[in-house]
PDB file of C-alpha atoms in Angstrom:
ATOM      1  CA  MET A  21     -17.238  -7.143  22.422  1.00 77.00           C
ATOM      2  CA  ASP A  22     -13.606  -6.762  23.453  1.00 92.00           C
ATOM      3  CA  GLY A  23     -12.111  -8.915  26.142  1.00 94.00           C
ATOM      4  CA  MET A  24     -11.213  -7.118  29.361  1.00 95.00           C
ATOM      5  CA  GLY A  25      -9.166  -8.237  32.324  1.00 95.00           C
ATOM      6  CA  VAL A  26      -7.628  -6.755  35.459  1.00 96.00           C
ATOM      7  CA  THR A  27      -4.455  -7.910  37.224  1.00 96.00           C
ATOM      8  CA  ASP A  28      -3.075  -6.883  40.585  1.00 95.00           C
ATOM      9  CA  LYS A  29       0.386  -5.362  40.971  1.00 94.00           C
ATOM     10  CA  GLU A  30       1.901  -8.853  41.073  1.00 95.00           C
ATOM     11  CA  GLY A  31       0.386  -9.730  37.680  1.00 95.00           C
ATOM     12  CA  VAL A  32      -2.224 -12.100  39.056  1.00 95.00           C
ATOM     13  CA  ILE A  33      -5.523 -11.980  37.181  1.00 95.00           C
ATOM     14  CA  ARG A  34      -8.334 -10.748  39.453  1.00 95.00           C
ATOM     15  CA  TYR A  35     -11.121 -10.147  36.912  1.00 96.00           C
ATOM     16  CA  VAL A  36     -12.056 -11.039  33.337  1.00 95.00           C
ATOM     17  CA  ASN A  37     -15.252 -10.495  31.386  1.00 95.00           C
ATOM     18  CA  ARG A  38     -16.947 -13.166  29.308  1.00 95.00           C
ATOM     19  CA  ALA A  39     -15.456 -11.921  26.045  1.00 95.00           C
ATOM     20  CA  HIS A  40     -11.967 -12.251  27.515  1.00 95.00           C
ATOM     21  CA  VAL A  41     -12.658 -15.885  28.359  1.00 94.00           C
ATOM     22  CA  GLU A  42     -13.928 -16.611  24.865  1.00 94.00           C
ATOM     23  CA  VAL A  43     -11.183 -14.834  22.950  1.00 95.00           C
ATOM     24  CA  TYR A  44      -8.613 -17.103  24.585  1.00 95.00           C
ATOM     25  CA  GLY A  45     -10.715 -20.217  24.015  1.00 94.00           C
ATOM     26  CA  TYR A  46     -11.486 -20.962  27.670  1.00 94.00           C
ATOM     27  CA  ASP A  47     -14.797 -22.055  29.121  1.00 93.00           C
ATOM     28  CA  GLU A  48     -15.039 -20.388  32.509  1.00 93.00           C
ATOM     29  CA  LYS A  49     -13.796 -17.228  34.189  1.00 93.00           C
ATOM     30  CA  ASP A  50     -12.449 -19.351  37.050  1.00 93.00           C
ATOM     31  CA  GLU A  51      -9.791 -20.698  34.679  1.00 93.00           C
ATOM     32  CA  PHE A  52      -8.301 -17.188  34.638  1.00 91.00           C
ATOM     33  CA  VAL A  53      -8.876 -15.727  38.069  1.00 93.00           C
ATOM     34  CA  GLY A  54      -5.935 -16.405  40.363  1.00 94.00           C
ATOM     35  CA  GLU A  55      -3.562 -17.238  37.476  1.00 95.00           C
ATOM     36  CA  HIS A  56      -0.685 -15.068  36.249  1.00 96.00           C
ATOM     37  CA  TRP A  57      -1.237 -13.197  32.999  1.00 96.00           C
ATOM     38  CA  LYS A  58       1.984 -14.657  31.566  1.00 96.00           C
ATOM     39  CA  MET A  59       0.160 -17.928  30.865  1.00 95.00           C
ATOM     40  CA  LEU A  60      -1.465 -16.161  27.896  1.00 96.00           C
ATOM     41  CA  TYR A  61       1.742 -15.581  25.897  1.00 96.00           C
ATOM     42  CA  ASP A  62       4.689 -17.551  24.531  1.00 95.00           C
ATOM     43  CA  GLU A  63       8.346 -16.962  25.393  1.00 95.00           C
ATOM     44  CA  ASP A  64       9.057 -14.627  22.481  1.00 95.00           C
ATOM     45  CA  THR A  65       6.109 -12.391  23.294  1.00 96.00           C
ATOM     46  CA  LEU A  66       6.963 -12.417  26.995  1.00 96.00           C
ATOM     47  CA  ALA A  67      10.470 -11.246  26.103  1.00 96.00           C
ATOM     48  CA  ARG A  68       8.902  -8.376  24.157  1.00 96.00           C
ATOM     49  CA  PHE A  69       6.803  -7.517  27.204  1.00 96.00           C
ATOM     50  CA  GLU A  70       9.937  -7.324  29.354  1.00 96.00           C
ATOM     51  CA  ASP A  71      12.048  -5.387  26.851  1.00 96.00           C
ATOM     52  CA  GLU A  72       9.517  -3.030  25.308  1.00 96.00           C
ATOM     53  CA  ILE A  73       5.945  -3.084  26.582  1.00 96.00           C
ATOM     54  CA  LEU A  74       6.256  -3.085  30.380  1.00 96.00           C
ATOM     55  CA  PRO A  75       8.966  -0.382  30.517  1.00 96.00           C
ATOM     56  CA  GLU A  76       6.773   1.947  28.466  1.00 96.00           C
ATOM     57  CA  LEU A  77       3.717   1.032  30.527  1.00 95.00           C
ATOM     58  CA  ARG A  78       5.537   1.858  33.776  1.00 94.00           C
ATOM     59  CA  GLU A  79       6.831   5.129  32.371  1.00 94.00           C
ATOM     60  CA  THR A  80       3.658   6.446  30.732  1.00 95.00           C
ATOM     61  CA  GLY A  81       0.907   4.403  32.371  1.00 95.00           C
ATOM     62  CA  TYR A  82      -0.369   3.257  28.996  1.00 96.00           C
ATOM     63  CA  TRP A  83       0.561   0.972  26.099  1.00 97.00           C
ATOM     64  CA  ARG A  84      -1.282   0.072  22.931  1.00 96.00           C
ATOM     65  CA  GLY A  85      -0.191  -2.197  20.098  1.00 96.00           C
ATOM     66  CA  GLU A  86      -0.333  -5.641  18.560  1.00 96.00           C
ATOM     67  CA  VAL A  87       0.974  -8.886  20.058  1.00 96.00           C
ATOM     68  CA  VAL A  88       0.475 -12.627  19.642  1.00 96.00           C
ATOM     69  CA  GLY A  89      -1.569 -14.445  22.290  1.00 96.00           C
ATOM     70  CA  VAL A  90      -1.906 -18.162  23.047  1.00 96.00           C
ATOM     71  CA  ARG A  91      -5.287 -19.832  23.356  1.00 95.00           C
ATOM     72  CA  LYS A  92      -6.117 -22.639  25.774  1.00 94.00           C
ATOM     73  CA  ASP A  93      -5.541 -25.247  23.043  1.00 95.00           C
ATOM     74  CA  GLY A  94      -2.077 -23.838  22.322  1.00 95.00           C
ATOM     75  CA  THR A  95      -2.904 -22.109  19.045  1.00 95.00           C
ATOM     76  CA  GLU A  96      -1.683 -18.574  18.561  1.00 95.00           C
ATOM     77  CA  PHE A  97      -3.708 -15.566  17.457  1.00 96.00           C
ATOM     78  CA  GLU A  98      -2.919 -11.957  16.664  1.00 96.00           C
ATOM     79  CA  GLN A  99      -4.460  -9.475  19.020  1.00 96.00           C
ATOM     80  CA  GLY A 100      -4.812  -5.780  19.522  1.00 96.00           C
ATOM     81  CA  LEU A 101      -3.877  -5.015  23.126  1.00 97.00           C
ATOM     82  CA  SER A 102      -4.419  -1.918  25.259  1.00 96.00           C
ATOM     83  CA  LEU A 103      -2.889  -1.712  28.738  1.00 97.00           C
ATOM     84  CA  SER A 104      -3.460   0.879  31.453  1.00 96.00           C
ATOM     85  CA  MET A 105      -1.603   0.942  34.780  1.00 95.00           C
ATOM     86  CA  MET A 106      -3.364   2.287  37.841  1.00 94.00           C
ATOM     87  CA  ASP A 107      -1.718   4.121  40.749  1.00 92.00           C
ATOM     88  CA  ASP A 108      -1.735   0.955  42.852  1.00 94.00           C
ATOM     89  CA  GLY A 109       0.164  -0.988  40.171  1.00 93.00           C
ATOM     90  CA  SER A 110      -2.819  -2.950  38.923  1.00 95.00           C
ATOM     91  CA  ILE A 111      -3.228  -3.252  35.162  1.00 96.00           C
ATOM     92  CA  THR A 112      -6.374  -3.144  33.057  1.00 96.00           C
ATOM     93  CA  CYS A 113      -6.077  -4.820  29.666  1.00 96.00           C
ATOM     94  CA  VAL A 114      -8.411  -4.774  26.695  1.00 96.00           C
ATOM     95  CA  VAL A 115      -7.936  -7.491  24.066  1.00 96.00           C
ATOM     96  CA  ARG A 116      -9.341  -7.818  20.559  1.00 95.00           C
ATOM     97  CA  ASP A 117      -8.811 -10.753  18.193  1.00 95.00           C
ATOM     98  CA  ILE A 118      -7.489  -9.158  14.975  1.00 95.00           C
ATOM     99  CA  THR A 119      -6.679 -12.404  13.141  1.00 92.00           C
ATOM    100  CA  GLU A 120      -9.164 -11.831  10.307  1.00 92.00           C
ATOM    101  CA  ARG A 121      -8.114  -8.198   9.818  1.00 91.00           C
ATOM    102  CA  LYS A 122      -4.433  -9.125   9.695  1.00 92.00           C
ATOM    103  CA  GLU A 123      -5.138 -11.888   7.198  1.00 89.00           C
ATOM    104  CA  ARG A 124      -7.015  -9.399   4.994  1.00 90.00           C
ATOM    105  CA  GLU A 125      -4.054  -7.048   5.220  1.00 90.00           C
ATOM    106  CA  ARG A 126      -1.654  -9.832   4.258  1.00 88.00           C
ATOM    107  CA  GLU A 127      -3.866 -10.829   1.325  1.00 88.00           C
ATOM    108  CA  LEU A 128      -3.950  -7.226   0.115  1.00 85.00           C
ATOM    109  CA  GLU A 129      -0.176  -7.058   0.452  1.00 84.00           C
ATOM    110  CA  ARG A 130       0.209 -10.294  -1.524  1.00 83.00           C
ATOM    111  CA  LYS A 131      -1.996  -8.886  -4.286  1.00 80.00           C
ATOM    112  CA  HIS A 132      -0.062  -5.628  -4.239  1.00 79.00           C
ATOM    113  CA  ASN A 133       3.230  -7.493  -4.531  1.00 78.00           C
ATOM    114  CA  LEU A 134       1.856  -9.560  -7.405  1.00 74.00           C
ATOM    115  CA  LEU A 135       0.690  -6.405  -9.187  1.00 76.00           C
ATOM    116  CA  ARG A 136       4.066  -4.768  -8.608  1.00 75.00           C
ATOM    117  CA  ARG A 137       5.965  -7.760 -10.020  1.00 81.00           C
ATOM    118  CA  THR A 138       3.579  -8.055 -12.970  1.00 75.00           C
ATOM    119  CA  GLU A 139       3.921  -4.359 -13.792  1.00 74.00           C
ATOM    120  CA  SER A 140       7.692  -4.581 -13.571  1.00 73.00           C
ATOM    121  CA  LEU A 141       7.853  -7.584 -15.902  1.00 73.00           C
ATOM    122  CA  ALA A 142       5.407  -6.028 -18.371  1.00 72.00           C
ATOM    123  CA  ARG A 143       6.967  -2.557 -18.077  1.00 86.00           C
ATOM    124  CA  THR A 144       3.545  -1.086 -17.457  1.00 90.00           C
ATOM    125  CA  GLY A 145       1.581   0.729 -14.770  1.00 90.00           C
ATOM    126  CA  GLY A 146      -1.769   2.313 -13.982  1.00 91.00           C
ATOM    127  CA  TRP A 147      -2.737   5.893 -13.256  1.00 89.00           C
ATOM    128  CA  GLU A 148      -5.702   7.940 -12.116  1.00 90.00           C
ATOM    129  CA  LEU A 149      -6.258  11.580 -12.990  1.00 87.00           C
ATOM    130  CA  ASP A 150      -8.383  14.279 -11.345  1.00 83.00           C
ATOM    131  CA  VAL A 151      -9.718  15.953 -14.485  1.00 76.00           C
ATOM    132  CA  ASP A 152     -11.189  18.906 -12.576  1.00 71.00           C
ATOM    133  CA  GLU A 153      -7.909  19.723 -10.821  1.00 64.00           C
ATOM    134  CA  GLY A 154      -5.968  22.559 -12.451  1.00 64.00           C
ATOM    135  CA  GLU A 155      -2.544  20.998 -12.899  1.00 71.00           C
ATOM    136  CA  GLY A 156      -3.928  17.499 -13.394  1.00 82.00           C
ATOM    137  CA  LYS A 157      -3.113  15.797 -10.105  1.00 88.00           C
ATOM    138  CA  MET A 158      -2.374  12.095 -10.652  1.00 90.00           C
ATOM    139  CA  ARG A 159      -2.041   8.893  -8.664  1.00 91.00           C
ATOM    140  CA  TRP A 160       0.284   6.199  -9.967  1.00 92.00           C
ATOM    141  CA  THR A 161       0.874   2.540  -9.301  1.00 91.00           C
ATOM    142  CA  ASP A 162       4.424   1.398  -8.615  1.00 91.00           C
ATOM    143  CA  GLY A 163       4.913   0.467 -12.256  1.00 91.00           C
ATOM    144  CA  VAL A 164       4.583   4.071 -13.422  1.00 93.00           C
ATOM    145  CA  TYR A 165       7.025   5.291 -10.790  1.00 94.00           C
ATOM    146  CA  GLU A 166       9.462   2.660 -12.044  1.00 92.00           C
ATOM    147  CA  ILE A 167       9.064   3.793 -15.651  1.00 93.00           C
ATOM    148  CA  PHE A 168       9.702   7.443 -14.761  1.00 95.00           C
ATOM    149  CA  GLU A 169      12.383   6.488 -12.188  1.00 95.00           C
ATOM    150  CA  LEU A 170      10.731   8.573  -9.501  1.00 95.00           C
ATOM    151  CA  PRO A 171      10.356   7.785  -5.766  1.00 94.00           C
ATOM    152  CA  SER A 172       6.980   6.368  -4.791  1.00 90.00           C
ATOM    153  CA  ASP A 173       6.201   9.330  -2.510  1.00 92.00           C
ATOM    154  CA  HIS A 174       6.391  11.784  -5.419  1.00 94.00           C
ATOM    155  CA  GLU A 175       3.072  13.474  -6.245  1.00 91.00           C
ATOM    156  CA  PRO A 176       2.920  13.817 -10.036  1.00 91.00           C
ATOM    157  CA  THR A 177       0.796  16.130 -12.154  1.00 91.00           C
ATOM    158  CA  VAL A 178       0.106  16.202 -15.881  1.00 91.00           C
ATOM    159  CA  GLU A 179       1.651  19.654 -16.081  1.00 91.00           C
ATOM    160  CA  GLU A 180       4.856  18.350 -14.547  1.00 93.00           C
ATOM    161  CA  ILE A 181       4.955  15.377 -16.940  1.00 93.00           C
ATOM    162  CA  ILE A 182       4.603  17.685 -19.938  1.00 93.00           C
ATOM    163  CA  THR A 183       7.082  20.361 -18.830  1.00 93.00           C
ATOM    164  CA  GLU A 184       9.674  18.302 -16.952  1.00 94.00           C
ATOM    165  CA  PHE A 185       9.711  14.872 -18.613  1.00 95.00           C
ATOM    166  CA  CYS A 186       8.155  15.066 -22.064  1.00 94.00           C
ATOM    167  CA  HIS A 187      10.466  15.464 -25.068  1.00 95.00           C
ATOM    168  CA  PRO A 188      10.259  19.072 -26.390  1.00 94.00           C
ATOM    169  CA  GLU A 189       9.187  17.875 -29.840  1.00 95.00           C
ATOM    170  CA  ASP A 190       6.255  15.952 -28.300  1.00 96.00           C
ATOM    171  CA  GLU A 191       5.182  18.542 -25.745  1.00 94.00           C
ATOM    172  CA  GLU A 192       2.682  20.485 -27.878  1.00 94.00           C
ATOM    173  CA  ARG A 193       1.000  17.304 -29.134  1.00 95.00           C
ATOM    174  CA  ILE A 194       0.639  15.876 -25.619  1.00 94.00           C
ATOM    175  CA  ARG A 195      -0.654  19.156 -24.226  1.00 93.00           C
ATOM    176  CA  GLU A 196      -3.310  19.290 -26.951  1.00 94.00           C
ATOM    177  CA  ALA A 197      -4.300  15.646 -26.326  1.00 92.00           C
ATOM    178  CA  TYR A 198      -4.663  16.429 -22.616  1.00 91.00           C
ATOM    179  CA  ARG A 199      -6.825  19.464 -23.416  1.00 89.00           C
ATOM    180  CA  ARG A 200      -9.160  17.295 -25.521  1.00 89.00           C
ATOM    181  CA  LEU A 201      -9.392  14.803 -22.663  1.00 88.00           C
ATOM    182  CA  ARG A 202     -10.239  17.453 -20.069  1.00 85.00           C
ATOM    183  CA  GLU A 203     -12.842  19.057 -22.332  1.00 85.00           C
ATOM    184  CA  CYS A 204     -14.447  15.644 -22.949  1.00 82.00           C
ATOM    185  CA  GLU A 205     -13.672  15.731 -26.664  1.00 85.00           C
ATOM    186  CA  ASP A 206     -11.623  12.557 -26.900  1.00 87.00           C
ATOM    187  CA  SER A 207      -9.870   9.824 -24.963  1.00 88.00           C
ATOM    188  CA  PHE A 208      -6.119   9.967 -24.443  1.00 91.00           C
ATOM    189  CA  ASP A 209      -4.048   7.552 -26.527  1.00 92.00           C
ATOM    190  CA  GLU A 210      -0.552   8.805 -27.252  1.00 94.00           C
ATOM    191  CA  GLU A 211       3.015   7.629 -27.639  1.00 93.00           C
ATOM    192  CA  PHE A 212       5.713  10.086 -26.651  1.00 94.00           C
ATOM    193  CA  ARG A 213       9.285  10.321 -25.517  1.00 94.00           C
ATOM    194  CA  ILE A 214      10.380  11.094 -21.974  1.00 95.00           C
ATOM    195  CA  THR A 215      13.562  11.758 -20.086  1.00 95.00           C
ATOM    196  CA  THR A 216      13.309   9.969 -16.729  1.00 95.00           C
ATOM    197  CA  ALA A 217      14.211  11.492 -13.386  1.00 95.00           C
ATOM    198  CA  GLU A 218      17.522   9.619 -13.601  1.00 94.00           C
ATOM    199  CA  GLY A 219      18.274  10.933 -17.077  1.00 94.00           C
ATOM    200  CA  GLY A 220      17.215   7.877 -19.063  1.00 94.00           C
ATOM    201  CA  PHE A 221      15.484   8.025 -22.433  1.00 94.00           C
ATOM    202  CA  ARG A 222      12.245   6.131 -22.987  1.00 94.00           C
ATOM    203  CA  TRP A 223       9.285   5.857 -25.278  1.00 94.00           C
ATOM    204  CA  VAL A 224       5.967   5.460 -23.456  1.00 94.00           C
ATOM    205  CA  HIS A 225       2.417   4.744 -24.549  1.00 94.00           C
ATOM    206  CA  ALA A 226      -0.262   6.293 -22.323  1.00 93.00           C
ATOM    207  CA  ARG A 227      -3.973   5.731 -22.857  1.00 91.00           C
ATOM    208  CA  THR A 228      -7.449   5.828 -21.374  1.00 88.00           C
ATOM    209  CA  ASP A 229     -10.283   3.500 -22.320  1.00 76.00           C
ATOM    210  CA  ASP A 230     -13.136   5.983 -22.509  1.00 74.00           C
ATOM    211  CA  VAL A 231     -13.944   9.556 -23.342  1.00 72.00           C
ATOM    212  CA  PRO A 232     -14.931  11.366 -20.111  1.00 70.00           C
ATOM    213  CA  ASP A 233     -18.209  13.259 -19.839  1.00 69.00           C
ATOM    214  CA  ASP A 234     -19.315  16.291 -17.839  1.00 67.00           C
ATOM    215  CA  GLU A 235     -19.996  14.111 -14.784  1.00 69.00           C
ATOM    216  CA  THR A 236     -16.551  12.509 -14.809  1.00 66.00           C
ATOM    217  CA  GLU A 237     -14.284  13.512 -11.917  1.00 74.00           C
ATOM    218  CA  LYS A 238     -11.530  10.936 -12.329  1.00 82.00           C
ATOM    219  CA  VAL A 239     -10.059   9.253 -15.380  1.00 87.00           C
ATOM    220  CA  ARG A 240      -8.093   6.018 -15.195  1.00 88.00           C
ATOM    221  CA  GLY A 241      -5.626   4.662 -17.666  1.00 90.00           C
ATOM    222  CA  ALA A 242      -2.379   2.813 -18.229  1.00 91.00           C
ATOM    223  CA  VAL A 243       1.119   3.658 -19.356  1.00 92.00           C
ATOM    224  CA  ARG A 244       3.590   1.243 -20.892  1.00 92.00           C
ATOM    225  CA  ASP A 245       7.301   1.476 -21.585  1.00 93.00           C
ATOM    226  CA  VAL A 246       7.490   0.735 -25.340  1.00 92.00           C
ATOM    227  CA  THR A 247      11.145   1.672 -25.802  1.00 91.00           C
ATOM    228  CA  GLU A 248      12.187  -1.819 -26.886  1.00 88.00           C
ATOM    229  CA  LEU A 249       9.334  -2.013 -29.391  1.00 84.00           C
ATOM    230  CA  LYS A 250      10.262   1.367 -30.835  1.00 82.00           C
ATOM    231  CA  GLU A 251      13.926   0.414 -31.096  1.00 81.00           C
ATOM    232  CA  ARG A 252      12.988  -2.868 -32.784  1.00 81.00           C
ATOM    233  CA  ASP A 253      10.756  -1.053 -35.277  1.00 70.00           C
ATOM    234  CA  LEU A 254      13.511   1.450 -35.984  1.00 74.00           C
ATOM    235  CA  HIS A 255      16.011  -1.353 -36.501  1.00 68.00           C
ATOM    236  CA  LEU A 256      13.664  -3.097 -38.959  1.00 72.00           C
ATOM    237  CA  LEU A 257      13.030   0.183 -40.788  1.00 65.00           C
ATOM    238  CA  ARG A 258      16.738   0.864 -41.197  1.00 70.00           C
ATOM    239  CA  ARG A 259      17.336  -2.690 -42.355  1.00 67.00           C
ATOM    240  CA  THR A 260      14.545  -2.372 -44.914  1.00 68.00           C
ATOM    241  CA  GLU A 261      15.987   0.912 -46.143  1.00 65.00           C
ATOM    242  CA  ARG A 262      19.437  -0.648 -46.542  1.00 64.00           C
ATOM    243  CA  LEU A 263      17.976  -3.541 -48.507  1.00 62.00           C
ATOM    244  CA  GLY A 264      16.144  -1.074 -50.728  1.00 62.00           C
ATOM    245  CA  ASP A 265      19.385   0.701 -51.508  1.00 61.00           C
ATOM    246  CA  THR A 266      21.101  -2.459 -52.719  1.00 57.00           C
TER     247      THR A 266
END
């Protein structure tokens, strides 16, 4: 249950429910009633109230967002806060402790950042393909966007990759490999050359793990920038050829 409280036009708390008492770590409602609501926030948050929240509340009669509250023992917690101002100047507030949700969000962000850094270092990325969609709509991780030098809000398709980025000499082979994937004949495991959105030249290796079947709606795979490996192999080949000529 969300905490709920009501203040008069002077900001003095006149009512709180039991959940409101508990969310702030108090024992009794009497510890709230008759006190000013400002006791529930630190100086930084109070400054935000004065500069941002209260002006909007007075103008529109409503404010909703996230702030940091202070419990009875002095510890802080993140809260979702909804405020409504009545015609007489009194304010009704609804409070929800969102500490666990925010921590989950931060953990997901940490994992996302780790994945992004790992992909960047390994020059790799992941992708998902809608095999039933005509043009082959795809979803990419940040690593693939980095390889193709495209903005992260770009919505790629297989057709676009083949016609706009794939090297002309590789286009027919990649189109045929994609056809076999869509018709559940084979997995996709190909190396090909691309020209990035910024005009760079790269070799990439794209693959899926499994052959899809008739029930498959989405296929997932990985793509890796193998330009350095290709250049190293070419260098070794040329060196071997030179040695053979001597």
